[in-house]
Amino acid sequence: MLHNFSDWLSNGLLNKVTKISENKYLVALRDGMVITVPFTILGSIFLIVNNLPFTWWNDFISPVSFIFDPIVSVTFGMLSLIVLLGISYQMARLNKIDVVSGMVISAVAFILVMLNNQFEVDVSNFGSGGMFTAIIVALFSGELLAFFYKKNWTIKLPESVPPAVMRSFSALIPGALTILFFWLIRIVLNININDVITSIFAPLVTSVDSFGGILFVSFLMCALWTLGIHGNNVVGSVTSPIFLTFLASNIEAVTNGDAPQHIAADGFLLFGMNLGGTGAIIGLAVCMLFAKSKQYKTLGKISFFPSVFGISEPIMFGVPVVLNPILAIPFIGIPLILQGITYFLINFGIIGHVVAAAPWTTPPIIAGFLITGGDWRAALWQGIEVILAIILYYPFFKKVDNQALKNEAAIEKI
């Protein structure tokens, strides 16, 4: 029975999930979204500087605060276009076509699609509201270009022509046909693609920003990790655009002097699921520092410092947590508890909303302070979370530590 389950797990479920994670579109989406990180962090820095919750600071900064807002407006106001460029680059790379041509053609197609009802360019459409349209256009235009290239519908020039010129002419017909496709839909048929796509994704967006939705996302990420699959990559490929849209919306609200509305903004998972690494793993790392067995005490010394900066792999595969039924319980359960409590703390205004981005390697407490725009209560809550994670991990770790201690004693007797 156990052998059959193990065989099904390794050859059935794991293989299927791995294939899903290696899907070309998910890879393009996951790797393409990374390009937004430096821009969101840059915009967030200026937002935090301009909105620290201290009266003395506001009095000091108010005479020059207007010079900081443009950076926030540009970085987050062009977020959809940035996402499109990142994903179209990855699609061109994966389809093995010229990446510059792929990015430029996709950008033209996206701008065409995002024209307003008077068929004029409106840069306000390039913010978070066009995120899903940017993704669809990048993926679809990438496939159209690849199709036309594979059909050899390109202009052939002599080899003596400079490579840059050759690439430009080679992209002429595929690029023209791709742009004409989107022109036909948006201009000739007068279909507002952004409105259609937004309405299709509306139920998914709404569900993710709910208590049950965020717990389901956290559960799925952690559960996949216990099977040895990078849950953040697999699930994050789908949820990252949604979380990023929420963050951009919250930042826009703060910039305009309004209250942020979204709880599950990008960075919210740093309050539970990614607290000191996936699975709130910093709690386990601290427990190992006080291990009785040599195995876990040594591993604790090695893995504690990385966990402070959100790196969980040394513990995931060193303890291991992967395929460990004892540690899988707290690894999945603790983030759900912490994430659930945080949801209500934000919902009832006890701690602030996520209104800024911070690198995922930012240590707990500091991360809580930064992503909430300088809310000391959020920083304090993250400190409490770390303590709770240690307490909740301890009884489970004690069990595996005692077993390791017995094994070491048995080996010494041999």
C-alpha positions as a printed Julia matrix, in Angstrom:
414×3 Matrix{Float64}:
   0.0    0.0     0.0
   2.75   2.44    1.02
   4.81   1.5    -2.04
   1.83   2.1    -4.35
   1.18   5.5    -2.78
   4.84   6.47   -3.11
   4.89   5.34   -6.73
   1.71   7.31   -7.49
   3.14  10.37   -5.76
   6.48  10.36   -7.59
   5.38   9.12  -11.01
   1.86  10.48  -11.07
   1.06  13.63   -9.13
   4.57  15.1    -8.96
   5.22  14.56  -12.66
   1.93  16.21  -13.6
   2.46  19.22  -11.35
   6.07  19.57  -12.57
   4.87  19.58  -16.18
   2.36  22.28  -15.31
   5.07  24.4   -13.67
   7.26  24.02  -16.78
   4.47  25.1   -19.13
   5.81  27.72  -21.54
   3.13  30.28  -20.73
   3.54  29.94  -16.98
   7.32  30.23  -17.33
   6.95  33.36  -19.48
   4.48  34.8   -17.0
   6.58  33.99  -13.94
   9.91  35.17  -15.36
   8.38  38.12  -17.17
   6.75  39.51  -14.03
  10.16  39.75  -12.34
  10.92  42.86  -14.38
   8.41  44.79  -12.25
  10.39  44.32   -9.01
  12.94  47.17   -9.33
  10.25  49.59  -10.51
   7.79  48.77   -7.73
  10.55  49.02   -5.12
  11.74  52.36   -6.53
   8.21  53.76   -6.56
   7.59  52.41   -3.06
  10.71  54.11   -1.67
   9.47  57.49   -2.86
   5.96  56.71   -1.59
   7.26  55.81    1.87
   9.46  58.9     2.05
   6.47  61.04    1.13
   3.99  59.39    3.51
   5.74  58.38    6.73
   3.14  58.47    9.54
   4.97  61.05   11.65
   3.68  64.61   12.04
   7.18  66.1    12.33
   8.23  64.36    9.13
   5.14  65.51    7.22
   5.85  69.09    8.29
   9.42  68.74    7.11
   8.69  67.07    3.77
   5.49  68.86    2.73
   7.2   71.83    0.98
   8.97  69.46   -1.44
   6.61  66.46   -1.43
   5.38  67.28   -4.93
   8.73  66.31   -6.44
   8.4   62.71   -5.18
   4.95  61.95   -6.59
   6.02  61.76  -10.28
   8.3   58.78   -9.58
   5.41  56.93   -7.93
   3.02  57.87  -10.73
   5.41  56.79  -13.49
   6.56  53.48  -11.99
   3.08  52.29  -11.03
   1.22  54.21  -13.72
   3.12  52.3   -16.42
   2.99  48.93  -14.67
   0.97  47.15  -17.37
   3.37  48.28  -20.08
   6.34  47.11  -18.01
   4.66  43.72  -17.49
   3.97  43.45  -21.21
   7.62  44.12  -22.09
   8.83  41.55  -19.58
   6.48  38.78  -20.7
   6.91  39.51  -24.42
  10.68  39.28  -23.95
  10.31  35.85  -22.33
   7.9   34.67  -25.05
  10.31  35.72  -27.78
  13.17  33.99  -25.98
  11.21  30.79  -25.47
   9.99  30.82  -29.1
  13.56  31.53  -30.27
  12.77  34.66  -32.25
  14.39  38.1   -32.1
  13.59  39.45  -28.62
  13.8   43.13  -29.57
  11.29  42.68  -32.38
   9.06  40.61  -30.13
   9.0   43.28  -27.42
   8.43  46.23  -29.76
   5.69  44.51  -31.78
   3.9   43.43  -28.6
   4.18  46.96  -27.21
   2.6   48.44  -30.35
  -0.18  45.84  -30.23
  -0.84  46.61  -26.55
  -0.98  50.38  -27.09
  -3.38  49.76  -29.98
  -5.59  47.57  -27.82
  -5.63  50.13  -24.97
  -6.85  53.05  -27.1
  -9.82  54.81  -25.51
 -13.27  55.03  -27.07
 -12.12  57.96  -29.23
  -9.24  55.76  -30.44
  -6.72  58.02  -28.76
  -3.71  57.05  -26.64
  -4.52  57.49  -22.97
  -1.51  56.79  -20.74
  -3.79  56.37  -17.72
  -4.77  53.01  -19.23
  -1.21  51.71  -18.8
  -1.48  51.32  -15.04
  -2.68  48.35  -13.02
  -6.08  48.37  -14.75
  -4.54  46.94  -17.91
  -2.49  44.23  -16.2
  -4.45  41.22  -17.44
  -4.78  42.68  -20.92
  -1.0   43.16  -21.02
  -0.52  39.5   -20.11
  -2.95  38.23  -22.75
  -1.56  40.5   -25.47
   2.04  39.53  -24.65
   1.27  35.79  -24.72
  -0.95  35.93  -27.8
   1.24  38.25  -29.84
   4.25  36.1   -28.96
   2.52  33.02  -30.32
   1.32  34.82  -33.46
   4.84  36.03  -34.21
   6.25  32.56  -33.66
   3.63  31.09  -35.99
   4.44  33.52  -38.81
   8.18  33.01  -38.35
   7.78  29.22  -38.5
   5.77  29.59  -41.7
   8.75  31.56  -43.1
   6.52  34.52  -43.91
   9.55  36.76  -43.73
  11.6   38.91  -46.08
  14.9   37.3   -47.02
  17.91  39.56  -47.52
  21.46  38.75  -48.7
  23.91  37.69  -46.0
  25.97  40.8   -46.72
  23.25  42.95  -45.12
  24.07  44.01  -41.53
  22.4   41.72  -38.92
  20.39  44.57  -37.36
  18.88  45.49  -40.73
  18.22  41.84  -41.53
  16.36  41.31  -38.23
  14.21  44.39  -38.82
  13.13  43.31  -42.3
  12.65  39.73  -41.13
  10.15  40.97  -38.53
   8.26  43.2   -40.99
   5.64  40.72  -42.24
   5.11  38.8   -38.94
   4.93  42.1   -37.06
   2.53  43.69  -39.51
   0.21  40.68  -39.45
   0.26  40.55  -35.65
  -0.54  44.25  -35.3
  -3.26  43.99  -37.96
  -4.87  41.19  -35.97
  -5.28  43.42  -32.9
  -6.24  46.39  -35.12
  -9.07  44.32  -36.58
 -10.46  43.54  -33.13
 -10.03  46.93  -31.48
 -10.63  49.36  -34.36
 -12.59  47.59  -37.08
 -14.82  45.52  -34.79
 -14.64  48.19  -32.05
 -14.27  45.62  -29.27
 -12.76  47.0   -26.07
 -10.5   44.06  -25.3
  -9.48  45.45  -21.92
 -13.1   45.65  -20.74
 -13.78  42.09  -21.94
 -10.68  40.63  -20.28
 -11.27  42.57  -17.06
 -14.84  41.24  -16.8
 -13.63  37.66  -17.4
 -11.01  37.84  -14.63
 -13.22  39.8   -12.22
 -14.48  36.72  -10.27
 -10.92  35.41   -9.81
  -9.67  38.81   -8.67
 -12.51  39.2    -6.18
 -12.06  35.71   -4.73
  -8.32  36.13   -4.14
  -8.89  39.31   -2.14
 -11.09  37.44    0.34
 -10.31  35.63    3.59
 -10.97  32.2     2.08
  -9.16  33.07   -1.13
  -5.91  34.14    0.49
  -5.91  31.09    2.79
  -6.44  28.81   -0.21
  -3.5   30.4    -2.04
  -1.27  30.02    1.03
  -2.37  26.4     1.54
  -1.69  25.51   -2.07
   1.78  27.08   -2.08
   2.83  25.33    1.14
   1.25  21.99    0.21
   3.14  21.89   -3.08
   6.4   22.66   -1.26
   5.91  19.63    1.01
   5.89  17.53   -2.16
   9.17  19.04   -3.33
   7.57  21.45   -5.82
   8.27  25.19   -5.71
   4.77  26.27   -4.76
   5.6   29.96   -4.94
   6.53  29.62   -8.62
   3.62  27.38   -9.61
   0.83  29.25   -7.82
   2.56  32.62   -8.01
   2.53  32.5   -11.81
  -1.24  32.91  -11.59
  -1.61  35.07   -8.48
   1.31  37.52   -8.91
  -0.49  39.71  -11.47
  -3.51  39.91   -9.17
  -1.48  40.81   -6.08
   0.52  43.36   -8.05
  -2.69  44.94   -9.34
  -3.95  45.26   -5.76
  -0.67  46.85   -4.66
  -0.78  49.38   -7.5
  -4.4   50.18   -6.62
  -3.51  50.72   -2.95
  -0.59  52.96   -3.88
  -2.76  55.0    -6.22
  -5.29  55.45   -3.41
  -2.63  56.61   -0.94
  -1.12  58.97   -3.51
  -4.54  60.52   -4.05
  -5.18  60.83   -0.32
  -7.74  58.0    -0.24
  -7.87  54.85    1.91
  -6.42  51.66    0.36
  -9.04  48.98   -0.3
  -7.19  45.71   -0.97
  -5.85  43.46    1.79
  -4.2   40.81   -0.38
  -1.78  43.2    -2.09
   1.64  42.09   -3.24
   3.68  41.67   -0.04
   0.78  40.51    2.13
   2.21  36.97    2.22
   5.24  38.31    4.11
   2.92  38.32    7.13
   2.59  34.55    7.21
   3.3   32.29    4.27
   6.67  33.93    3.49
   7.62  35.01    7.01
  11.36  34.31    7.08
  10.95  31.94    4.15
   8.07  29.85    2.86
   6.05  28.18    5.6
   7.1   30.8     8.19
  10.24  28.7     8.26
  12.14  31.11   10.51
  10.24  29.56   13.42
  11.73  26.16   12.65
  15.16  27.69   12.12
  15.14  29.18   15.62
  13.97  25.87   17.11
  16.94  24.11   15.54
  19.35  26.48   17.27
  18.27  24.8    20.53
  18.28  21.24   19.18
  19.66  18.4    21.29
  20.81  16.37   18.3
  24.08  17.27   16.58
  22.4   16.95   13.2
  19.8   19.65   13.73
  21.98  21.9    15.89
  24.55  22.06   13.09
  21.88  22.55   10.44
  20.27  25.28   12.56
  23.51  27.25   12.67
  23.83  26.99    8.9
  20.23  27.75    8.0
  19.24  30.46   10.5
  20.97  33.35    8.74
  19.47  32.52    5.3
  16.0   32.2     6.85
  16.29  35.73    8.26
  16.46  36.85    4.63
  13.59  34.64    3.48
  15.67  31.78    2.04
  14.08  28.5     3.07
  15.77  25.93    0.8
  18.51  24.85    3.28
  15.81  23.79    5.73
  13.34  22.53    3.13
  15.8   20.02    1.72
  18.25  19.75    4.63
  15.92  18.74    7.48
  14.04  17.91    5.24
  10.56  19.38    5.37
   9.84  17.97    1.91
   7.93  14.67    2.18
   8.13  14.87    5.99
   4.62  14.16    7.35
   5.45  15.43   10.85
   6.81  18.84    9.82
   4.32  19.19    6.96
   1.58  19.86    9.52
   3.1   23.05   11.01
   4.64  24.03    7.67
   1.16  24.28    6.16
  -0.84  25.13    9.28
   1.23  27.97   10.79
   1.11  30.22    7.71
  -2.65  29.74    7.54
  -3.03  30.81   11.17
  -0.75  33.84   10.82
  -2.15  34.87    7.46
  -5.72  34.56    8.73
  -5.06  36.69   11.82
  -3.26  39.3     9.71
  -6.21  39.5     7.33
  -8.53  40.51   10.17
  -5.96  42.87   11.74
  -5.81  44.8     8.46
  -9.54  44.51    7.85
 -10.33  46.1    11.24
  -7.66  48.77   10.89
  -5.42  47.48   13.69
  -2.44  47.44   11.32
  -2.08  49.25    8.02
  -2.69  47.95    4.51
   0.18  46.91    2.27
   0.96  50.09    0.3
   4.59  49.61   -0.73
   6.91  46.97   -2.13
  10.03  45.61   -0.47
  12.53  42.98   -1.64
  11.43  39.47   -0.68
  14.75  39.09    1.18
  13.83  41.89    3.62
  13.94  40.47    7.19
  10.73  40.25    9.24
   9.83  43.31   11.31
  11.69  45.56    8.86
   9.53  44.17    6.05
   6.32  44.8     7.99
   7.32  48.4     8.64
   8.26  49.1     5.01
   5.4   47.48    3.11
   2.78  49.21    5.25
   4.34  52.6     4.6
   5.99  52.9     8.01
   3.37  51.42   10.33
   5.14  50.43   13.58
   2.16  48.27   14.54
   2.75  46.05   11.49
   6.41  45.71   12.45
   5.41  44.76   16.0
   2.92  42.21   14.67
   5.61  40.57   12.54
   7.8   40.29   15.63
   4.91  38.61   17.45
   4.41  36.33   14.44
   8.0   35.14   14.65
   7.49  34.23   18.32
   4.23  32.43   17.5
   5.93  30.52   14.69
   8.65  29.34   17.09
   6.1   28.23   19.69
   3.92  26.41   17.16
   6.83  24.69   15.41
   8.5   23.55   18.65
   6.4   20.46   19.59
   6.7   19.08   16.07
  10.41  19.81   15.87
  10.98  18.29   19.31
   9.59  15.01   18.01
  11.94  14.83   15.01
  14.85  16.08   17.14
  14.33  13.32   19.72
  14.24  10.76   16.94
  17.49  12.12   15.51
  19.04  12.02   19.0
  18.11   8.34   19.36
  19.59   7.55   15.95
  22.83   9.31   16.86
  23.02   7.4    20.15
  22.45   4.11   18.34
  25.25   4.89   15.86
  27.67   5.76   18.68
  27.06   2.35   20.28
  28.06   0.51   17.11
